[in-house]
XYZ file of C-alpha atoms in Angstrom:
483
model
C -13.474 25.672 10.204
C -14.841 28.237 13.156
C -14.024 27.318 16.426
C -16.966 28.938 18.140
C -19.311 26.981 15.909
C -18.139 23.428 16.838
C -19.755 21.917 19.520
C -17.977 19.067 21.827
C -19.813 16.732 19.703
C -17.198 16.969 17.318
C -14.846 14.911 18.597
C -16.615 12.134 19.402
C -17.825 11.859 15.465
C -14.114 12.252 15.052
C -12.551 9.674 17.145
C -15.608 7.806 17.127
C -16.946 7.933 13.714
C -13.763 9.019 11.240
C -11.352 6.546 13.159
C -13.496 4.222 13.996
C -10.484 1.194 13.273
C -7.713 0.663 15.665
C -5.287 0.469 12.733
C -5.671 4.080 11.820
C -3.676 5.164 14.739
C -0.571 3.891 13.248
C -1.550 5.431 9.986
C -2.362 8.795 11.689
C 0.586 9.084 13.671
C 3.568 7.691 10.692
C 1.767 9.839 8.422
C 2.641 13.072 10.655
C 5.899 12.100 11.075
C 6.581 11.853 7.681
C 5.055 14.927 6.568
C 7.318 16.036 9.060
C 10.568 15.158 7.853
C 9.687 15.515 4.196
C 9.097 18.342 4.875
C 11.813 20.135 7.265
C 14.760 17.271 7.107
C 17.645 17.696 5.192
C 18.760 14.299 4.876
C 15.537 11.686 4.296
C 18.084 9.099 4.887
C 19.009 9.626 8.686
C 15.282 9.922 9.622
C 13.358 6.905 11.182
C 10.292 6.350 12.948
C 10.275 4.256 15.900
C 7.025 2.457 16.817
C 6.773 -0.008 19.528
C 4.392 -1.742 22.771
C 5.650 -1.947 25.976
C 3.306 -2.946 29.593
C 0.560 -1.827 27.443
C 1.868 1.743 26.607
C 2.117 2.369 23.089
C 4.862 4.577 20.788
C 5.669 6.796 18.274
C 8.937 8.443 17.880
C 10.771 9.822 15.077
C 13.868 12.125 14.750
C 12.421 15.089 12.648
C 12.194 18.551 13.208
C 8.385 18.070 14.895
C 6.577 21.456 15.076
C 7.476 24.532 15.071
C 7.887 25.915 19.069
C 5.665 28.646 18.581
C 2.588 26.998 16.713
C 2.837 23.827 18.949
C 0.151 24.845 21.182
C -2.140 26.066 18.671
C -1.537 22.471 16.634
C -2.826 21.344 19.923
C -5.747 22.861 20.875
C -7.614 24.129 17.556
C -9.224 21.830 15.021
C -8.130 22.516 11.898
C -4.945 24.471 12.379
C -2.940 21.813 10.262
C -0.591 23.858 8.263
C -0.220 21.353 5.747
C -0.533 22.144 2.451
C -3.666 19.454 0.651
C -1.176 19.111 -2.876
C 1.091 17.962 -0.478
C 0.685 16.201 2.307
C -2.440 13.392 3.410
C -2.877 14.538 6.054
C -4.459 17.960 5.566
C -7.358 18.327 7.893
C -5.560 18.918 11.241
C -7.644 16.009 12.983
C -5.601 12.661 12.861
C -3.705 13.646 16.199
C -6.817 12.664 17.580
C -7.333 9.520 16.567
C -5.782 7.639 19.358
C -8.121 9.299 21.821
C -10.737 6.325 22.425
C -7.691 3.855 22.537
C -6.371 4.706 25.626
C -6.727 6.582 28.961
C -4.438 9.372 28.221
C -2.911 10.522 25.172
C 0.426 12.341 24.982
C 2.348 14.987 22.383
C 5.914 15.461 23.056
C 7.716 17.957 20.861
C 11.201 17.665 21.554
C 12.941 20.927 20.303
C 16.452 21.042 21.652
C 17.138 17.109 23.156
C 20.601 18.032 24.132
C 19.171 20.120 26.946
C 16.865 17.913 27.888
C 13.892 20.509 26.228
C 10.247 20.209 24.783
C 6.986 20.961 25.188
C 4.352 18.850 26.330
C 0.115 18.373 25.127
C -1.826 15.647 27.271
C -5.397 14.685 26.545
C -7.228 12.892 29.369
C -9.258 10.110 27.655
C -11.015 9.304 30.533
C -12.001 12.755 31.184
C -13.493 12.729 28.137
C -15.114 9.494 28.383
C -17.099 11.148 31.191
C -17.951 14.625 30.087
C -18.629 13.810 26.501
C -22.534 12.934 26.409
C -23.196 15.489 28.915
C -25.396 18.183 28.013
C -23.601 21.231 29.698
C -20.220 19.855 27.158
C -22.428 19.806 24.194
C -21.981 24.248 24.559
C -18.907 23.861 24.559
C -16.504 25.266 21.882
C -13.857 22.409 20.638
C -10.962 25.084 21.887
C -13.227 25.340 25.113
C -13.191 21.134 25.344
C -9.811 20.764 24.857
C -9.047 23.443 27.717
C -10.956 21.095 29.892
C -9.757 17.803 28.795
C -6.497 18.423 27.757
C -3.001 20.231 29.524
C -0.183 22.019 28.267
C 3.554 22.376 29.517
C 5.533 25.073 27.376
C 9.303 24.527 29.089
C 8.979 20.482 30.045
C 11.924 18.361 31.418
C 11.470 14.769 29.587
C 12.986 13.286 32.359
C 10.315 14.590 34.472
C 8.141 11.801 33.160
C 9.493 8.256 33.522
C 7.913 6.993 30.934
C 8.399 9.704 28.241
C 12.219 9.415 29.981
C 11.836 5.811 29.061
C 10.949 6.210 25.607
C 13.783 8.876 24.388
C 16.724 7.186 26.168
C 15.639 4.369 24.361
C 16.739 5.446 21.761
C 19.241 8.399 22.514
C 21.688 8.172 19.716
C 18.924 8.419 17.652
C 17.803 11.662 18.765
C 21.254 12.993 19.379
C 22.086 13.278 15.879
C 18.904 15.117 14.810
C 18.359 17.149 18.603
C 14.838 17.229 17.958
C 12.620 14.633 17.677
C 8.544 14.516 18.266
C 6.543 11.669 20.460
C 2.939 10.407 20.483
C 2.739 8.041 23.784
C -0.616 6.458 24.162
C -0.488 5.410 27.916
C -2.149 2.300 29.135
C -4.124 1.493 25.438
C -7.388 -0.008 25.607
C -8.592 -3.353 25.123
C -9.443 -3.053 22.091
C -6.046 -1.066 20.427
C -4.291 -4.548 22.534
C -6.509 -6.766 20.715
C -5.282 -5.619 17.231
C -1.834 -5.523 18.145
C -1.942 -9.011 19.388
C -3.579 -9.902 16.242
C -1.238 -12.689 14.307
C -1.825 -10.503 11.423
C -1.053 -7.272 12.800
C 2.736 -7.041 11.403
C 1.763 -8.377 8.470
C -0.827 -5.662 8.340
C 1.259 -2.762 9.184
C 3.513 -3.721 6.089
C 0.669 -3.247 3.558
C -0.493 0.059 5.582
C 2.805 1.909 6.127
C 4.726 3.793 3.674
C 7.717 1.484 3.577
C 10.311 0.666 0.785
C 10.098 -2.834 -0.571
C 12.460 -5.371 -0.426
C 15.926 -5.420 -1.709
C 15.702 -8.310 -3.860
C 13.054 -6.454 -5.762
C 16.046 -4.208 -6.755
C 17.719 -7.130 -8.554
C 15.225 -8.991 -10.120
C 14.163 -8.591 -13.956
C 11.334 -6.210 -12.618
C 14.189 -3.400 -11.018
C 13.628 -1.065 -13.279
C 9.900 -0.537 -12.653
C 10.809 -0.652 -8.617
C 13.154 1.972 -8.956
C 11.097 4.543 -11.186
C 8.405 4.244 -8.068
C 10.729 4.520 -5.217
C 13.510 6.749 -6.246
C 13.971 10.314 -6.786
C 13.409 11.708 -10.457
C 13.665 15.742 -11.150
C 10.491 17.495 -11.146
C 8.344 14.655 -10.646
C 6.158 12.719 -8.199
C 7.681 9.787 -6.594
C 4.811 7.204 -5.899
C 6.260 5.176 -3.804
C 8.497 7.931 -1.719
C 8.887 5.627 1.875
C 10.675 6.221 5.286
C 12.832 3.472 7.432
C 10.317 2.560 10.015
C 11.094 0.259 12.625
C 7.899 -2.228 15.017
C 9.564 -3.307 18.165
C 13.060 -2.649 16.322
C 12.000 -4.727 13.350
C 12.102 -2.508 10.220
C 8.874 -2.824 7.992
C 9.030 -3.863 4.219
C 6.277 -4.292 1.928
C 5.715 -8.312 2.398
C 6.377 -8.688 -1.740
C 8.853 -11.241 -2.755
C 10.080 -12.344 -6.074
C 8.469 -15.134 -6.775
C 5.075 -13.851 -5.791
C 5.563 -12.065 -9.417
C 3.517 -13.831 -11.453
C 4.281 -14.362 -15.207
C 4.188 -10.992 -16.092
C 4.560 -7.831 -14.273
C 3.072 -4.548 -16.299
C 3.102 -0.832 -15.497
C -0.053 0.629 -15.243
C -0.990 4.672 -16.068
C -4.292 6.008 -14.212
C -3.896 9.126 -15.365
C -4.060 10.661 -11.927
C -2.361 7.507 -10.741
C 0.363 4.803 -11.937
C 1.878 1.717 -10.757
C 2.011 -1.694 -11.425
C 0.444 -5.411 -11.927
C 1.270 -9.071 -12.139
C -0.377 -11.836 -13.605
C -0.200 -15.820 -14.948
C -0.449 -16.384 -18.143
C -3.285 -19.090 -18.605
C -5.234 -18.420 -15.731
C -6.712 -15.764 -13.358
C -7.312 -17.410 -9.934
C -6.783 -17.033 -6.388
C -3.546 -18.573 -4.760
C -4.137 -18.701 -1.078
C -0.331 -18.977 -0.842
C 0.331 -15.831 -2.400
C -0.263 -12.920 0.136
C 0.217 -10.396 -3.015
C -3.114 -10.551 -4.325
C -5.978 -8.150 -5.278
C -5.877 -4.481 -6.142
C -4.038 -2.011 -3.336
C -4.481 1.739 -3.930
C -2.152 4.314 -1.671
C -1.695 7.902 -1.382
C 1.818 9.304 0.058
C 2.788 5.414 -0.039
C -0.195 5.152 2.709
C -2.738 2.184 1.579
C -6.078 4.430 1.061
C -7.923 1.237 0.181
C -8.156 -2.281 -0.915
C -10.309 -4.129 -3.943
C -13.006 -4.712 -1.000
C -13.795 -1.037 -0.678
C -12.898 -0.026 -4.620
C -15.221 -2.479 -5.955
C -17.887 -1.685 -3.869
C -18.039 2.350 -4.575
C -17.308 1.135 -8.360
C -20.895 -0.835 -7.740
C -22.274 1.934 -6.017
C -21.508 3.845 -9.006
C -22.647 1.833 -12.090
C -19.203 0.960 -13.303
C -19.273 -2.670 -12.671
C -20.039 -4.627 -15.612
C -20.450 -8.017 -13.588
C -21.555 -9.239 -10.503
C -19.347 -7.741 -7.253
C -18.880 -11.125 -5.961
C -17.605 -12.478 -9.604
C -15.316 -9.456 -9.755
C -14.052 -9.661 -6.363
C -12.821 -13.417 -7.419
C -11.601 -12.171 -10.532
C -9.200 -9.466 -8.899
C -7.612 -11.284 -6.357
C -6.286 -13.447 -8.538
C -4.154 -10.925 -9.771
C -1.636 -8.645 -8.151
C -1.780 -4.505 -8.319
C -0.245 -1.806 -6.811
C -1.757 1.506 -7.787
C -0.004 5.054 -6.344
C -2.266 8.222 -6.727
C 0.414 10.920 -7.872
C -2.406 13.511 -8.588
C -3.335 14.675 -5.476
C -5.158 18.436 -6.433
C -7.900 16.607 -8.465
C -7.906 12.988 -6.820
C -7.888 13.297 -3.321
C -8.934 11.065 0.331
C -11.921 11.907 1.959
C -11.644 12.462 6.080
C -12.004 8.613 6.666
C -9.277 8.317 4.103
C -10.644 4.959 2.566
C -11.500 6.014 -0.685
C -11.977 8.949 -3.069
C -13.977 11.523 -3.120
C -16.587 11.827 -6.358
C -16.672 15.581 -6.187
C -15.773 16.280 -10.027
C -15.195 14.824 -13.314
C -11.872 14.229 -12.605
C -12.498 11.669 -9.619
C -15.354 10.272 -11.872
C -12.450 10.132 -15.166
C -10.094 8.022 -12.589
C -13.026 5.582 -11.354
C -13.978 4.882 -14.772
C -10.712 4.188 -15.116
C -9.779 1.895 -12.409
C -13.386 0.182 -13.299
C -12.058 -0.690 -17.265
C -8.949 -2.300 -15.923
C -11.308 -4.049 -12.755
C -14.193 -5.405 -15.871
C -10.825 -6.494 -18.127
C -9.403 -8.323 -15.358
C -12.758 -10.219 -15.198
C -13.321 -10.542 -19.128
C -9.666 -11.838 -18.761
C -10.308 -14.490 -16.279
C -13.137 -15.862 -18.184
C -11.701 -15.667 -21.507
C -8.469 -18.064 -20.577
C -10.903 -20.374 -18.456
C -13.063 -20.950 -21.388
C -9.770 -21.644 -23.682
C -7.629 -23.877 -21.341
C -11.337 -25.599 -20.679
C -12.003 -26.762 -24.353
C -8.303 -27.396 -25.295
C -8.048 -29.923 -21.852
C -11.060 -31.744 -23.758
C -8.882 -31.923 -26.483
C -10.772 -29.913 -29.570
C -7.582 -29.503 -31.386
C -9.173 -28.625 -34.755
C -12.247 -26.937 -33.935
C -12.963 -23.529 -35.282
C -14.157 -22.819 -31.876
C -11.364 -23.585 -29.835
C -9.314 -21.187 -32.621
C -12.365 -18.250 -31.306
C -12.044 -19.236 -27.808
C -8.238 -19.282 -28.422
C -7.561 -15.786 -30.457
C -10.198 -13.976 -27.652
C -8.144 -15.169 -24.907
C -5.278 -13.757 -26.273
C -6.664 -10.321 -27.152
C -7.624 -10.250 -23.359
C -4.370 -10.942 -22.348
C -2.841 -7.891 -24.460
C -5.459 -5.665 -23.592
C -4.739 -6.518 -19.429
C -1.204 -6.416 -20.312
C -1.139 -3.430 -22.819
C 1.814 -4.901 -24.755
C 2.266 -7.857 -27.139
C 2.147 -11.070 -24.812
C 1.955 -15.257 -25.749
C -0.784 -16.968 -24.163
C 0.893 -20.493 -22.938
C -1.659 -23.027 -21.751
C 0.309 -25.371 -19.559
C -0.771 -29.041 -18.768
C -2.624 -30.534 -16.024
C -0.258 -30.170 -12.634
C -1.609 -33.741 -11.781
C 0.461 -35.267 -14.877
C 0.889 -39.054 -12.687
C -2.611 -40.215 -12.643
C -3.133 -39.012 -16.568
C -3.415 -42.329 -18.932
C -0.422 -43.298 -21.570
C -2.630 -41.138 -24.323
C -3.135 -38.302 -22.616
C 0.611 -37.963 -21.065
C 1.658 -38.294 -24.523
C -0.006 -35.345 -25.494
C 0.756 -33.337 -23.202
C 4.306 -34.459 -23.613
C 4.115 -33.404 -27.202
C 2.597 -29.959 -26.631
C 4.951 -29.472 -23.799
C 8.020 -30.038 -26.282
C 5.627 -28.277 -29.209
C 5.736 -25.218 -27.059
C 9.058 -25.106 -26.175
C 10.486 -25.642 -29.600
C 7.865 -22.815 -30.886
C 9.763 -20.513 -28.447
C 13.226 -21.911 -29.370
C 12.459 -21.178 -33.204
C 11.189 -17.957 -32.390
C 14.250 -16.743 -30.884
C 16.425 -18.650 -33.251
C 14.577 -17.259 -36.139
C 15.631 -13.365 -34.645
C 19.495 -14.309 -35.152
C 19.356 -15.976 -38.783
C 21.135 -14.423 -41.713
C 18.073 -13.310 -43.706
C 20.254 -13.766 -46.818
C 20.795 -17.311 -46.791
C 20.289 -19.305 -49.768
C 20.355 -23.087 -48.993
C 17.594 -24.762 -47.178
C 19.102 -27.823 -46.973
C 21.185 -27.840 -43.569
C 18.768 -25.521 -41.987
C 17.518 -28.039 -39.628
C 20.388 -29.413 -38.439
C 21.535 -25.602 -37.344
C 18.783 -24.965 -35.447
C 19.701 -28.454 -33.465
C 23.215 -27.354 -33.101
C 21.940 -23.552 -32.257
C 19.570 -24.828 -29.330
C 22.861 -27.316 -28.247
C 24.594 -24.574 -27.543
């Protein structure tokens, strides 16, 4: 992009129009730092990113290898000048350091290169400056190189304890930085009303756990699921990791993705995109919404950054033609599932600048939204299929040819949303104490009908294929279930 052909205008449909969400300034901000240290630190393991509020001053801080001493101003002051590489890193367009801008009355870039001399160098953006120049005429002529002269300073050889604040902030956390020597801070200095209000939000940590690109939670690692968590999250030769995270810490709380065990439903499936994999979880005799369950609904990331929830996918899928239903009946039928979907193609299937959703430039982004629109329609064909079932066997139409149809169509939506052989288990009414003597008898008898249909099933995988008498068979299965 040509500097001398960008007006001042352009960063107010930056800051104004691109980051138009408070929350994106903790996406903007993590997602340098970790293109940072992915890409310059030797050991991923000793890096960490710092975030926290203080007298309404807000932080970033991490202990990579920040940017290079020579390019720092330039980083600064041009738009554009990201030297990121698009196949790897989000955050390619060289804007998102700006995205804290309209949150707060001045914005600061510290890029600590040697911390055990007390050196870095030092960007500040006046946001009230800019608040008052920015609609007048004789800024509109103004290059963006030209604006940021005007707007914003720059320090080559700065003292951090020349600042309080910023002197504040790194002895904070000194160890920290004296292991790595270098470090880089973003200090957003007395944050607006509005950046306070989402903060103070009750579901602002709860938030950043979804957004972030965290690990998840260690008892993930041991449940039945731990091979599918570790294939996302750890390192495999010459491929993608989806899931690749960072230790990040909110007011010296570290972040995990808010996924327990038992918000696993009954069965937890890998998923293949093509351009993207992951994973989703599901019951098996019903599709509905548990308000208990936070894990619910469709989550797509990029770099292990959430580009976008079922809110937004659904309604470019509409936009598109892909839905086969109503978006309000799919939007019911996908949050009562969970999925977690990582792009891992990121030449062909890429963010757009408001990094909510993907861009439709080719047949490749049109091949993955067909995609993600099959599994969103089987989801919904799903739903409907095992309410129809469980509906006519609670009227009890044992018997009917119907109920077989109804039956035998749920199930072949159940394999098709799981892509591997399931059972489809209809359990009884939860509400079992106000049912009459008839109908807890039956569902006493299909409870102990099911279970003893599993039992043989697995007994059935253990007996001797040659035997020859029938006649004690029974009474081995009794002692083989004893046991």
């Amino acid at each position: 992009m040509s500097d001398s052909n960008v007006g001042a205008g352009i960063l107010s449909i930056i800051t104004e129009s691109l980051y138009d969400n408070p929350i994106v300034v903790f996406r903007e901000y993590v997602q340098n730092s970790i293109d940072s240290i992915y890409r310059h630190s030797e050991d991923i393991n000793k890096c960490e990113i710092k975030i926290w509020n203080s007298d309404n001053n807000l932080f970033f801080l991490d202990n990579g290898r920040g940017i290079d001493k020579e390019r720092f101003k330039d980083e600064m002051i041009k738009i554009g000048a990201s030297s990121k590489k698009k196949q790897r890193n989000l955050g390619y367009k060289g804007i998102g350091r700006l995205s804290g801008v309209p949150y707060c009355k001045e914005l600061i870039f510290v890029n600590i290169y040697d911390y055990a001399n007390n050196k870095a160098q030092i960007y500040k953006i006046d946001g009230k400056l800019y608040e008052k120049i920015k609609n007048e005429e004789e800024s509109s002529s103004l290059s963006f190189t030209e604006l940021m002269g005007v707007i914003g300073t720059y320090k080559d050889c700065f003292r951090l304890k020349d600042n309080q604040d910023i002197s504040y902030a790194v002895q904070k956390y000194d160890e920290l930085l004296k292991a790595s020597n270098t470090g880089f801070l973003v200090f957003l200095h007395d944050t607006s009303k509005v950046l306070n209000n989402t903060i103070e939000n009750k579901d602002f940590f709860e938030d950043l756990r979804w957004l972030l690109p965290v690990d998840f939670d260690e008892d993930l690692y041991n449940s039945d699921q731990k091979e599918l968590f570790q294939e996302l999250t750890k390192e495999a030769r010459n491929e993608v990791i989806p899931a690749r995270s960072c230790r990040i810490f909110y007011n010296d709380e570290p972040i995990l993705r808010p996924i327990q065990k038992d918000m696993l439903r009954d069965y937890v499936c890998k998923c293949n995109f093509k351009y993207a994999v992951g994973f989703h979880t599901f019951k098996k005799d019903k599709i509905a919404i548990d308000k208990k369950n936070c894990f619910s609904g469709i989550k797509i990331y990029i770099d292990n950054m959430l580009l976008c929830d079922e809110n937004e996918l659904l309604q470019n899928l509409e936009h598109y033609g892909l839905l086969t239903h109503t978006l309000n009946g799919q939007l019911q039928s996908v949050k009562g599932i969970g999925a977690m979907i990582y792009i891992t193609d990121k030449v062909n299937i890429s963010a757009n600048a408001r990094r909510t959703f993907i861009e439709v430039t080719d047949n490749d982004s049109l091949e993955f939204l067909r995609m993600l629109a099959e599994f969103v329609n089987t989801i919904y064909d799903t739903r409907y299929a095992l309410s129809n079932y469980v509906s006519a066997k609670s009227k009890q139409q044992a018997g009917n040819e119907r109920l077989e149809q109804l039956r035998v169509n749920a199930l072949e939506n159940l394999k098709k949303l799981a892509k591997e052989d399931v059972e489809l288990i209809v359990e009884p009414d939860d509400d079992f104490s106000n049912k009459s003597v008839t109908e807890k008898k039956k569902i006493i008898k299909r409870k102990i009908s099911n279970q003893l249909n599993a039992n043989l099933k697995e007994y059935l995988k253990q007996v001797n294929t040659d035997i020859v008498s029938l006649e004690n068979v029974y009474q081995d299965f009794l002692r083989w279930i004893y046991k």
